[in-house]
PDB file of C-alpha atoms and ligand atoms in Angstrom:
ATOM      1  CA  UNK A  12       0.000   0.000   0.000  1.00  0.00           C
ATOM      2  CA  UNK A  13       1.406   3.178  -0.909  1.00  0.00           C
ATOM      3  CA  UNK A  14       1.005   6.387   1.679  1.00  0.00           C
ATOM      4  CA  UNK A  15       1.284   9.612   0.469  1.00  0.00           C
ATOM      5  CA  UNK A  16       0.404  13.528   1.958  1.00  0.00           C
ATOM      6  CA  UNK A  17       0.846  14.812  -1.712  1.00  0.00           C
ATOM      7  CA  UNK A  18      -1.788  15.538  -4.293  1.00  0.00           C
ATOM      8  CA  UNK A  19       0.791  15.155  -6.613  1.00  0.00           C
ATOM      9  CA  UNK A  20       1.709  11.910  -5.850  1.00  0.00           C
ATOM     10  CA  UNK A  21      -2.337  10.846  -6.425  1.00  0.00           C
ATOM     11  CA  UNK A  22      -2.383  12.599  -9.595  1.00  0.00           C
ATOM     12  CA  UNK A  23       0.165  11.080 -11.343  1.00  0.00           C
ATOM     13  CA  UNK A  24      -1.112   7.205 -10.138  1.00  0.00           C
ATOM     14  CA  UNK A  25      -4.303   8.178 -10.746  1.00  0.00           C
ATOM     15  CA  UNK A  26      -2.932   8.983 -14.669  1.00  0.00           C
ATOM     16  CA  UNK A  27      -1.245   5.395 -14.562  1.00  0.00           C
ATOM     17  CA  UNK A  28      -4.213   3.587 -13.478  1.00  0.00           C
ATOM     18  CA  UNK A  29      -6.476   5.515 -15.580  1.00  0.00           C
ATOM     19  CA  UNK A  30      -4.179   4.830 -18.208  1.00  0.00           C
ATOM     20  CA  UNK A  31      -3.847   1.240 -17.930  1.00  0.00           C
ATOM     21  CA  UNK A  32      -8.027   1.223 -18.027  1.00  0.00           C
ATOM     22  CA  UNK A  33      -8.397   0.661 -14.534  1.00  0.00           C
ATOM     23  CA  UNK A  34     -11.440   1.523 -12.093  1.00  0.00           C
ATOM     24  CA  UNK A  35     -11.242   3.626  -9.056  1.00  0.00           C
ATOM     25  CA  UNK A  36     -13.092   3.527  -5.813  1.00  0.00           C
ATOM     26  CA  UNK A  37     -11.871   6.550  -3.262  1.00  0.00           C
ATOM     27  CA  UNK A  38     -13.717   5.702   0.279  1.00  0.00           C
ATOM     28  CA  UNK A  39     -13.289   9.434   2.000  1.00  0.00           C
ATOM     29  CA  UNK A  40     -12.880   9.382   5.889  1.00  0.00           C
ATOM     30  CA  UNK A  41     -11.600  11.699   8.323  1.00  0.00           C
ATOM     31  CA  UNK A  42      -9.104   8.476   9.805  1.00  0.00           C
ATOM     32  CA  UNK A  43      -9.779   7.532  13.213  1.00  0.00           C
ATOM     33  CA  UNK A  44     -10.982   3.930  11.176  1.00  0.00           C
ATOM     34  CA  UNK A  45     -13.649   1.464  12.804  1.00  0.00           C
ATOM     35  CA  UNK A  46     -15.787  -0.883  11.485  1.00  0.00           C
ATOM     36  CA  UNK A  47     -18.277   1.332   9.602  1.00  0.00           C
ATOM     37  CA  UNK A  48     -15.372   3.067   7.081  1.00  0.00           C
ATOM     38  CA  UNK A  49     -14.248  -1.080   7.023  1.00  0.00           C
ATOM     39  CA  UNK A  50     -17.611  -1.881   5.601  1.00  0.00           C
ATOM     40  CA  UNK A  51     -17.171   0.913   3.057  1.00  0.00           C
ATOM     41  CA  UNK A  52     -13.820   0.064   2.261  1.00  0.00           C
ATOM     42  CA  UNK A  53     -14.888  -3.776   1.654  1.00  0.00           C
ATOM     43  CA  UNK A  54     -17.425  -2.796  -0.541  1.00  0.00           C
ATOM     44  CA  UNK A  55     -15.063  -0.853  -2.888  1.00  0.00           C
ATOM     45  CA  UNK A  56     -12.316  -3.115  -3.013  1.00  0.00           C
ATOM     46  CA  UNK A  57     -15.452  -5.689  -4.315  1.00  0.00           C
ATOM     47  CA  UNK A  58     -16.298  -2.946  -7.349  1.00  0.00           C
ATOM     48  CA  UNK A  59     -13.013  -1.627  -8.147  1.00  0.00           C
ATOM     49  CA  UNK A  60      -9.318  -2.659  -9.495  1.00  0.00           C
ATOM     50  CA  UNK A  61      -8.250   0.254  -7.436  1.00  0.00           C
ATOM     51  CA  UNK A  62      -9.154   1.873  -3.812  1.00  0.00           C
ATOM     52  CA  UNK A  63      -8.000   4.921  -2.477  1.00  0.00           C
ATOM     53  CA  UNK A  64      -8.794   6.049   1.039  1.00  0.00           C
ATOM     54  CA  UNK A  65      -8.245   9.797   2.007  1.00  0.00           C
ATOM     55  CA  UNK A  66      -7.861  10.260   5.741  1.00  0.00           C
ATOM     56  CA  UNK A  67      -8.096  14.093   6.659  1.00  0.00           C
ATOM     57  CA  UNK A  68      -9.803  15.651   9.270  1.00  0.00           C
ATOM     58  CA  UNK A  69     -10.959  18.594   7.001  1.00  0.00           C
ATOM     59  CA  UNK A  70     -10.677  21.602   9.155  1.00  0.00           C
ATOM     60  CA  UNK A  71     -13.308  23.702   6.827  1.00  0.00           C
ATOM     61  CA  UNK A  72     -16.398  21.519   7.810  1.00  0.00           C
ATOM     62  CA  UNK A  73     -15.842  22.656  11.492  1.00  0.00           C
ATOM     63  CA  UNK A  74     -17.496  25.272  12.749  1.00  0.00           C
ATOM     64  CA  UNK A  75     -16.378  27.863  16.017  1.00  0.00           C
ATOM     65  CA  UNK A  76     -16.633  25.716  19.192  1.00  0.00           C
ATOM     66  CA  UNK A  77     -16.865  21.980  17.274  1.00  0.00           C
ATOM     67  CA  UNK A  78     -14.583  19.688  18.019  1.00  0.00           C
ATOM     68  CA  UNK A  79     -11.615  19.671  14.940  1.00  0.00           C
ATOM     69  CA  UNK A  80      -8.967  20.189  17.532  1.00  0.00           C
ATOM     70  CA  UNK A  81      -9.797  16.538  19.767  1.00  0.00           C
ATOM     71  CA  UNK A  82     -11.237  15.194  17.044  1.00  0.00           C
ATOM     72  CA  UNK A  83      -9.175  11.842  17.281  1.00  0.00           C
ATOM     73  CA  UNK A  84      -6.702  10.831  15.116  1.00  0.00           C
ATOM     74  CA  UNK A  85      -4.081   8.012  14.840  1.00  0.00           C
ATOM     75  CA  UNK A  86      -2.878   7.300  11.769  1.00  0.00           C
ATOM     76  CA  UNK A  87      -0.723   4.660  11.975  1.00  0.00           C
ATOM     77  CA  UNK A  88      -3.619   1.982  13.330  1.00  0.00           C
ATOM     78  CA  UNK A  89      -5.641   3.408   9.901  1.00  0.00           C
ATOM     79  CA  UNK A  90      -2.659   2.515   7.545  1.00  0.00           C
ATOM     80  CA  UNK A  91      -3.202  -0.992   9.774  1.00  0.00           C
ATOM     81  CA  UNK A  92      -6.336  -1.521   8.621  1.00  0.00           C
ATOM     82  CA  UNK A  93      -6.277  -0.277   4.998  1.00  0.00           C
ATOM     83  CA  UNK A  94      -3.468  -2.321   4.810  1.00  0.00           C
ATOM     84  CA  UNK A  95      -5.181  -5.396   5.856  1.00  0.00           C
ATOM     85  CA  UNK A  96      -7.914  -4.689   3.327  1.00  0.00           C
ATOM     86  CA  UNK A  97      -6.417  -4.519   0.685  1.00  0.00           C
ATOM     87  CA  UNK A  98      -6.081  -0.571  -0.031  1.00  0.00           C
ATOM     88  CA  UNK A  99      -4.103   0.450  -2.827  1.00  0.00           C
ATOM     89  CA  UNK A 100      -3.430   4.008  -2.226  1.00  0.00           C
ATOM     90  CA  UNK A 101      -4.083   5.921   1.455  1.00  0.00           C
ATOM     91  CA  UNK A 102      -4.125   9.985   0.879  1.00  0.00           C
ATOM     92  CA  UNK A 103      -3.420  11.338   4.249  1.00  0.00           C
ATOM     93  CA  UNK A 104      -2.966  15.582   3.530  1.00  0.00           C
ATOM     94  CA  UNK A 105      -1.910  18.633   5.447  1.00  0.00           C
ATOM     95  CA  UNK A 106      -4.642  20.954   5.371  1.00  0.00           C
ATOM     96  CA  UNK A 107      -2.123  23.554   3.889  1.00  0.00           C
ATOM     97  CA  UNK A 108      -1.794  20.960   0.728  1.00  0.00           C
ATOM     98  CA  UNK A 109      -5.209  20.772   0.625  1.00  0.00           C
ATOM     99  CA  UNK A 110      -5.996  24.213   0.950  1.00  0.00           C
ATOM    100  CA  UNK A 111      -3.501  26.655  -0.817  1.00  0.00           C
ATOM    101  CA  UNK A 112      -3.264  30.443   0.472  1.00  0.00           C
ATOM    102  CA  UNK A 113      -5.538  32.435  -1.120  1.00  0.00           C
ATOM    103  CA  UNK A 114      -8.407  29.277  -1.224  1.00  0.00           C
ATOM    104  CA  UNK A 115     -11.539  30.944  -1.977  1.00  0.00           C
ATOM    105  CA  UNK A 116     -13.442  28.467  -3.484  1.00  0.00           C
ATOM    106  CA  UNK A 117     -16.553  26.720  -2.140  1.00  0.00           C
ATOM    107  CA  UNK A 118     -19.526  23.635  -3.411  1.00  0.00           C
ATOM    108  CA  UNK A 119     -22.680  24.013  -2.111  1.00  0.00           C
ATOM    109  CA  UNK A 120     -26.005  22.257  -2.364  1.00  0.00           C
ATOM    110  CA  UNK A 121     -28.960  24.845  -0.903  1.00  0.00           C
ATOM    111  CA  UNK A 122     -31.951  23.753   0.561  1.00  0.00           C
ATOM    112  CA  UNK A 123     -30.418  20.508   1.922  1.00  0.00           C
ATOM    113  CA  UNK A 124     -28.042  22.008   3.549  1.00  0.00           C
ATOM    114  CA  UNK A 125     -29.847  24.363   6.229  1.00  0.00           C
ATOM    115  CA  UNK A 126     -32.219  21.701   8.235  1.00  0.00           C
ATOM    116  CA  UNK A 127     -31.334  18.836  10.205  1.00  0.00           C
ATOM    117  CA  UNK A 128     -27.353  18.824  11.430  1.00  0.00           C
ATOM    118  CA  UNK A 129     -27.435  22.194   8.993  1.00  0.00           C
ATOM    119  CA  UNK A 130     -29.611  23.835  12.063  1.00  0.00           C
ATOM    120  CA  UNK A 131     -27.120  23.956  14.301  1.00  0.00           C
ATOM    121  CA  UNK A 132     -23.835  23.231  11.944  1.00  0.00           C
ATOM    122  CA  UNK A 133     -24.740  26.265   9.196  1.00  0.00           C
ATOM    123  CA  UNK A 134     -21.109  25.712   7.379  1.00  0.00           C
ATOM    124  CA  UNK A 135     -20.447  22.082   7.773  1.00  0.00           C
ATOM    125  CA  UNK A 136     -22.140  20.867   4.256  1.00  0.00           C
ATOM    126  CA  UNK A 137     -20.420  23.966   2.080  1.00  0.00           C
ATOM    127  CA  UNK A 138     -17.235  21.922   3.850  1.00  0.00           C
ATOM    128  CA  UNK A 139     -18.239  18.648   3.245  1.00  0.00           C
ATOM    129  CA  UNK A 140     -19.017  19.703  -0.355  1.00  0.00           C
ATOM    130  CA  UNK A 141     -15.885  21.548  -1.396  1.00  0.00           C
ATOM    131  CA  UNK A 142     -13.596  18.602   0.422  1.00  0.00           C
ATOM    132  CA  UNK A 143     -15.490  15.526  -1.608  1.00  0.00           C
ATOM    133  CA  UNK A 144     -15.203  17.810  -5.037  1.00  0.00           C
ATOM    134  CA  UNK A 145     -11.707  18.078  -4.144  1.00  0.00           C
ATOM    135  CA  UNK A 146     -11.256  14.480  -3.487  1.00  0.00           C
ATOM    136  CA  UNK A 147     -13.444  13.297  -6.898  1.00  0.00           C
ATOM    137  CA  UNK A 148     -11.153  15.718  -8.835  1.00  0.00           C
ATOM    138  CA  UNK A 149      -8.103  14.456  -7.122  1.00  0.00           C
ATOM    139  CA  UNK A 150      -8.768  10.608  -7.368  1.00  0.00           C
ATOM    140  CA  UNK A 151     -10.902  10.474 -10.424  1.00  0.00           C
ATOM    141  CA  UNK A 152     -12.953   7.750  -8.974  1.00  0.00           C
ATOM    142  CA  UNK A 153     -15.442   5.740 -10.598  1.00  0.00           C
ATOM    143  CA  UNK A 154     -17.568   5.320  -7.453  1.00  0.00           C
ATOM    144  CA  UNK A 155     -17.302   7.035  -4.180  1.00  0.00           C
ATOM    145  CA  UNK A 156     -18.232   4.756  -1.088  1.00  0.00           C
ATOM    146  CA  UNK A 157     -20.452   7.164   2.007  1.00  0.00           C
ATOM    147  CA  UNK A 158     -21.979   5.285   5.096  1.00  0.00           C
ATOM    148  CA  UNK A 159     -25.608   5.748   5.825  1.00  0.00           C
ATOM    149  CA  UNK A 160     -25.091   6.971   9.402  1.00  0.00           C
ATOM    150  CA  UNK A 161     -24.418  10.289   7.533  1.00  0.00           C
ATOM    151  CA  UNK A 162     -27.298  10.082   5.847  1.00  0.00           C
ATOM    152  CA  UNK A 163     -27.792  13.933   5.342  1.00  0.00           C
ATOM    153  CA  UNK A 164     -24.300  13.770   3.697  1.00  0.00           C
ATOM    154  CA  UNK A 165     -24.843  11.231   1.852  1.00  0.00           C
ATOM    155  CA  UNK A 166     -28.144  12.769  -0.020  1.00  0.00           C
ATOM    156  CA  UNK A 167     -26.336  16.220  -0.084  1.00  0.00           C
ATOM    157  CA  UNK A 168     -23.189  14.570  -1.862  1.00  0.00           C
ATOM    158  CA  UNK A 169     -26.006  12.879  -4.216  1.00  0.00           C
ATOM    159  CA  UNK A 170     -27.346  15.452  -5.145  1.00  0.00           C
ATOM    160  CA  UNK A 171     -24.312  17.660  -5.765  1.00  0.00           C
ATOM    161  CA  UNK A 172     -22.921  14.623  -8.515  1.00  0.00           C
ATOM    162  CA  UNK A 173     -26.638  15.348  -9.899  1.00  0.00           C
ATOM    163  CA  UNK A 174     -26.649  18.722 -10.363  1.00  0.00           C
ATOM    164  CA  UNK A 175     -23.250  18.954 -11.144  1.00  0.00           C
ATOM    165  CA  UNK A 176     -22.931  16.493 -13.523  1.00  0.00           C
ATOM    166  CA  UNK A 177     -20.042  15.119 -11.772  1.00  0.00           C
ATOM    167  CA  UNK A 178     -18.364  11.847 -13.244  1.00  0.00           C
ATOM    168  CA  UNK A 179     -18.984   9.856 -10.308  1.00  0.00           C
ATOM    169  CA  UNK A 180     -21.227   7.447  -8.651  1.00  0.00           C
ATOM    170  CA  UNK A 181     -22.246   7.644  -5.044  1.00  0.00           C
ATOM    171  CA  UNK A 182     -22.365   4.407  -3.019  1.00  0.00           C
ATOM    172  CA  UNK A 183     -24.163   4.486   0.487  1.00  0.00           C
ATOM    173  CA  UNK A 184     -24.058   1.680   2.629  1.00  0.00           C
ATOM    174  CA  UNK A 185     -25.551   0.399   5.724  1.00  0.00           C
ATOM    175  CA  UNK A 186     -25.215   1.270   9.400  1.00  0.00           C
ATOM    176  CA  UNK A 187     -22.735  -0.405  10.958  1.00  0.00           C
ATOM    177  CA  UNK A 188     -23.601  -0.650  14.784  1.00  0.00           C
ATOM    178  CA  UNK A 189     -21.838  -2.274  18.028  1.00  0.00           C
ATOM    179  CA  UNK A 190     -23.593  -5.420  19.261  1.00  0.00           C
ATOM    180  CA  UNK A 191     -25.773  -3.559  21.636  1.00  0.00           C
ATOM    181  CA  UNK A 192     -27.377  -1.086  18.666  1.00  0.00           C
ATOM    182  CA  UNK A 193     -24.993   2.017  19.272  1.00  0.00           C
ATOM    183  CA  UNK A 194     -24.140   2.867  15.299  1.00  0.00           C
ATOM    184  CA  UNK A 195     -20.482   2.919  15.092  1.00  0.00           C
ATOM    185  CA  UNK A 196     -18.863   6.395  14.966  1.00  0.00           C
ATOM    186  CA  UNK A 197     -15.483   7.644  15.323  1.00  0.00           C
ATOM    187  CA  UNK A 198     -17.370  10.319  17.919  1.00  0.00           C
ATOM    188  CA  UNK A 199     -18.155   7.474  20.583  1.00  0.00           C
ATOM    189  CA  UNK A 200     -14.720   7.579  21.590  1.00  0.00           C
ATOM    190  CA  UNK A 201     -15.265  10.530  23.493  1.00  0.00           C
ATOM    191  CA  UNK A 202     -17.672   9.220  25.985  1.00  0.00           C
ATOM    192  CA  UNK A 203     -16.995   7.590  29.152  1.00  0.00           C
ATOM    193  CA  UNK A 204     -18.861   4.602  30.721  1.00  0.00           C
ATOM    194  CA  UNK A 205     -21.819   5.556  31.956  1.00  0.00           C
ATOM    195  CA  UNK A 206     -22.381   8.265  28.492  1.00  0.00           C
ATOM    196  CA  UNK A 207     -21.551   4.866  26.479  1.00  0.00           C
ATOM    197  CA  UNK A 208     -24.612   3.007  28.087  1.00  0.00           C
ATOM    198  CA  UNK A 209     -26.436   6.459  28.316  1.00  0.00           C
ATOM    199  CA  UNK A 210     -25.945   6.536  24.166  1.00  0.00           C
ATOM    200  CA  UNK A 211     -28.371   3.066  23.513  1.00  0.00           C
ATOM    201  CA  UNK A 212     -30.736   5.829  24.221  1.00  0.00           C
ATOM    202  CA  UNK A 213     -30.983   6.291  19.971  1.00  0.00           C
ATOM    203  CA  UNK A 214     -30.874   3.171  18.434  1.00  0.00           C
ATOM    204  CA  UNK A 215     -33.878   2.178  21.595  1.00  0.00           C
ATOM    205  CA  UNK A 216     -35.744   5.342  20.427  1.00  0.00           C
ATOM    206  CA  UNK A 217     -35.338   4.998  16.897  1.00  0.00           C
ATOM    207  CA  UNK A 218     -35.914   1.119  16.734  1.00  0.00           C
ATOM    208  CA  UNK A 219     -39.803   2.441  18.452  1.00  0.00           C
ATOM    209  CA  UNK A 220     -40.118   5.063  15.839  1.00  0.00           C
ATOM    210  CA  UNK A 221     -39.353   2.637  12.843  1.00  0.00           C
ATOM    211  CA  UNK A 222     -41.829  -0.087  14.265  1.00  0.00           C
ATOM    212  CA  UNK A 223     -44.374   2.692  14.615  1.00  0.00           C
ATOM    213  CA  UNK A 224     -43.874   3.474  11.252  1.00  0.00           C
ATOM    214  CA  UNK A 225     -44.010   0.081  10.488  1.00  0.00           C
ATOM    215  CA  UNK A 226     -46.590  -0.705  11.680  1.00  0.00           C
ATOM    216  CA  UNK A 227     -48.920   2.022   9.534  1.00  0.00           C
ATOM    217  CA  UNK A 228     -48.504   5.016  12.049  1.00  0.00           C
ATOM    218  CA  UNK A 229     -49.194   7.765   9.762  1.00  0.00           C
ATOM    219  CA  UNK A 230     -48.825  10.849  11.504  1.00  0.00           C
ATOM    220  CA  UNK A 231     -45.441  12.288  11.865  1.00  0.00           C
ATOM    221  CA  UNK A 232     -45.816  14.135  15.148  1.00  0.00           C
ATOM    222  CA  UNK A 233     -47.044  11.300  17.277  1.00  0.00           C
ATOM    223  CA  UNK A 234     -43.659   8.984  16.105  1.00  0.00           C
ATOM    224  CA  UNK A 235     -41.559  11.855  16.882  1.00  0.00           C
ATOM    225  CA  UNK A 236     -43.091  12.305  20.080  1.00  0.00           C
ATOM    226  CA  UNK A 237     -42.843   8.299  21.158  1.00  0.00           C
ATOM    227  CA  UNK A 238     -38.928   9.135  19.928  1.00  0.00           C
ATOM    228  CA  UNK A 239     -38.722  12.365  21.993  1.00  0.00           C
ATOM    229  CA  UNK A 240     -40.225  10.735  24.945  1.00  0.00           C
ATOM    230  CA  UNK A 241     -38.197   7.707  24.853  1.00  0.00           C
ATOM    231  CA  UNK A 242     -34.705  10.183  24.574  1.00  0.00           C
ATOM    232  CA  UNK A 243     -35.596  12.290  27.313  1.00  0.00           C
ATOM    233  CA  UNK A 244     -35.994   9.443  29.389  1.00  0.00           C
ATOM    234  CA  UNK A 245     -32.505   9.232  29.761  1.00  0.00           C
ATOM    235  CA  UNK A 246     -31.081  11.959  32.069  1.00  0.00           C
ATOM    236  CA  UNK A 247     -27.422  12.394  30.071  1.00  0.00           C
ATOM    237  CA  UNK A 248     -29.282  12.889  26.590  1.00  0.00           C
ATOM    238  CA  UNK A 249     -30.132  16.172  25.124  1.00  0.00           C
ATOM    239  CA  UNK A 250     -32.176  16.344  21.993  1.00  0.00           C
ATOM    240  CA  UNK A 251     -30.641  18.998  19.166  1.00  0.00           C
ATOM    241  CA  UNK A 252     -33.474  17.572  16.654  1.00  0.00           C
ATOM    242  CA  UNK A 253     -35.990  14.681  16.168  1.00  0.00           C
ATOM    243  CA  UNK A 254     -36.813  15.164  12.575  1.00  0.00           C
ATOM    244  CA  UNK A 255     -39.241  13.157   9.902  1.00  0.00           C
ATOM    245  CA  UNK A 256     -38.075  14.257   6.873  1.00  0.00           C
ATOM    246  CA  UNK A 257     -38.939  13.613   2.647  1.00  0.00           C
ATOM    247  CA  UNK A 258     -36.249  11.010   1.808  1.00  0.00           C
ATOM    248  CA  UNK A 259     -35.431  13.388  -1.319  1.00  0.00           C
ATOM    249  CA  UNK A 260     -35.896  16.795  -0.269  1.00  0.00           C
ATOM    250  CA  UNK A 261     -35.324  16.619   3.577  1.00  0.00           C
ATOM    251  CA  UNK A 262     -38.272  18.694   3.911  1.00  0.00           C
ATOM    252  CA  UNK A 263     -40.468  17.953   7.218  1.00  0.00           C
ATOM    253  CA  UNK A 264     -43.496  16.324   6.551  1.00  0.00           C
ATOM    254  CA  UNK A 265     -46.651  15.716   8.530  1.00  0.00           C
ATOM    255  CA  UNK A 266     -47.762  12.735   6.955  1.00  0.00           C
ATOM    256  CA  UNK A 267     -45.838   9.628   6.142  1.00  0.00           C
ATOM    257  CA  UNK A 268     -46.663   8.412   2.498  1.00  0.00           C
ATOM    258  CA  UNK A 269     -43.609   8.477   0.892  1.00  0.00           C
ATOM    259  CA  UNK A 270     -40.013   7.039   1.270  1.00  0.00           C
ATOM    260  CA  UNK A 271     -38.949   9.508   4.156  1.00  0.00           C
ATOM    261  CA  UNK A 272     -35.898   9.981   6.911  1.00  0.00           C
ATOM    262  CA  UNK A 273     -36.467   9.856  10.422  1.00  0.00           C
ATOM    263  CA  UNK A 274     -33.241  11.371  11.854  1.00  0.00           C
ATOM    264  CA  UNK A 275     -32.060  12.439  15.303  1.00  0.00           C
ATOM    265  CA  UNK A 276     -29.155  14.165  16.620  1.00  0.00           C
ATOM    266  CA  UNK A 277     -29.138  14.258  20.530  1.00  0.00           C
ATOM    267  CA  UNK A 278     -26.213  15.119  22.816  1.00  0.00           C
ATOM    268  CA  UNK A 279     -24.833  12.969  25.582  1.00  0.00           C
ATOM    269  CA  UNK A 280     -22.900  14.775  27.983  1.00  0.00           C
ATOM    270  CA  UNK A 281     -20.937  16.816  25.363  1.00  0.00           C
ATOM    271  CA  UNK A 282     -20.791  14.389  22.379  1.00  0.00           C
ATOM    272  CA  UNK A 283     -23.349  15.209  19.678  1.00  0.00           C
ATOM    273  CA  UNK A 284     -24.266  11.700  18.335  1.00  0.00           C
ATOM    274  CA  UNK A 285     -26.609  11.338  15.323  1.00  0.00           C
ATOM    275  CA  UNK A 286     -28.536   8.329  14.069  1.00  0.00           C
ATOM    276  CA  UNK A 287     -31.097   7.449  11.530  1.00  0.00           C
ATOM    277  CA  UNK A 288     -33.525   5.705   9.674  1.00  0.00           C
ATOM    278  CA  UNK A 289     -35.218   5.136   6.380  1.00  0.00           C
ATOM    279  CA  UNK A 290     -38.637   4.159   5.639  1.00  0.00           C
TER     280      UNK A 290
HETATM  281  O1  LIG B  17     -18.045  11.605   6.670  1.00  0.00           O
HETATM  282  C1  LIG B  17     -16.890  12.053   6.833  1.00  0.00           C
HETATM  283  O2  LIG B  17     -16.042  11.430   7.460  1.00  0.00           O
HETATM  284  C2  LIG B  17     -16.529  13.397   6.235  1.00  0.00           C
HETATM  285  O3  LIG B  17     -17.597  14.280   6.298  1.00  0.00           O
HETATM  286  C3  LIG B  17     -15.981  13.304   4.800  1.00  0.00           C
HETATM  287  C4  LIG B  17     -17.034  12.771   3.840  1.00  0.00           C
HETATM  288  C5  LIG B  17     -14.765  12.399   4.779  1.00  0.00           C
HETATM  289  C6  LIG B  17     -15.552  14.687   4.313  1.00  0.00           C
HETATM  290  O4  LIG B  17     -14.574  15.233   5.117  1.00  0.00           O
END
């Protein structure tokens, strides 16, 4: 597996490859590497004669206050694992190489952007944008591997190959959880014992909503309000948003007829957690 911290150095394999009529698959992470990014990384090396994963904490998707200083990091265990999957190429930048003096530019996808995690994190989707353009221009990927758990991300980056007429295909896969429900997150490493237990709080509120749902409930506000009632059960949790969205526009909706989101970000202690469903 080859490691490298220079665009440069992706280009000009990236030519080879492309070259020698090979496909791409880039799976983008911020590092920090569990099971869930494993899952994504799986999947590509299945679809593709070549895999790329960047690992970059991308400081421009954080606002004032978030966390991109303790945001954990440890790059030699994520070299580990690529290597043991099989990863061709691992892209691990400086934020200076990734973002020249002078950088001015910025991808955006309106709309989708401003509810859910947009609420209360008004830049971090321009960021997310502008990084995975970067990334797509850099690699020159076939197919671009996202996890679910982001699922706001995920129909954001969608849209953006859409409208942009990016060369690209987007890739979401599943969940990945712990054994006890908790969906896997590089985040859960902040909490201590008693927030870890405290955080089965979502997938035990969400796993109510989805069998309401399930089960023909059609009225939005009464699932959200067995969720919210089930969160604020739990002393350490703090709800930021309980949300039923339109799967496609991420608009609220009153009335569930359609393929929609149910998504939830709630705090425990200090760690924001989000989780989700579709249905
Ligand atoms: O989901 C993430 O880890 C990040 O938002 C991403 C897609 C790697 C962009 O920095």
């Amino acid at each position: 597996m080859i490691r490298t911290e220079f665009i440069a150095d992706v280009k000009k394999l990236v030519r080879e490859w492309k070259s020698a009529g090979l496909s791409i698959g880039l799976v983008p992470t911020m590092g920090y590497l569990h099971e869930g990014h494993a899952s994504l990384i799986k999947k590509a090396r299945e679809e593709n004669d070549r895999v790329i994963v960047s690992d970059f904490v991308n400081p421009i998707q954080f606002g004032v206050g978030e966390d991109l200083e303790s945001y954990p990091r440890d790059f030699e265990a994520d070299c580990n694992l690529c290597e043991s999957l099989g990863v061709d190429l691992i892209f691990h930048p400086s934020p200076e190489e990734m973002y020249l003096p002078g950088f001015h530019s910025h991808v955006g996808v309106d709309t989708l952007s401003t509810n859910l995690c947009g609420k209360s994190r008004p830049i971090h989707f321009n960021g997310v944008c502008t990084v995975v353009t970067k990334l797509f221009n850099i690699s020159e990927a076939d197919r671009a591997y996202f996890g679910q758990k982001d699922a706001q991300q995920l129909c954001i980056v969608k849209r953006m190959v859409r409208d942009l007429n990016m060369n690209i295909s987007i890739i979401g896969c599943p969940i990945i959880r712990e054994d006890d429900g908790l969906a896997k997150s590089s985040r859960n490493t902040y909490l201590n014992a008693e927030e870890r237990q405290a955080a089965l709080i979502l997938h035990k509120a969400l796993t109510k909503g989805e069998e309401l749902v399930k089960s023909g409930e059609t009225d939005a506000s009464k699932v959200k309000q067995a969720i919210t009632d089930i969160i604020n059960s739990e002393p350490l949790a703090k709800i930021d948003y309980v949300e039923i969205v339109d799967a496609s526009e991420l608009q609220a909706v009153e009335t569930i007829n359609g393929e929609i989101l149910c998504a939830i970000a709630v705090y425990i202690g200090k760690t924001r957690l989000i989780d989700n469903f579709f249905a």
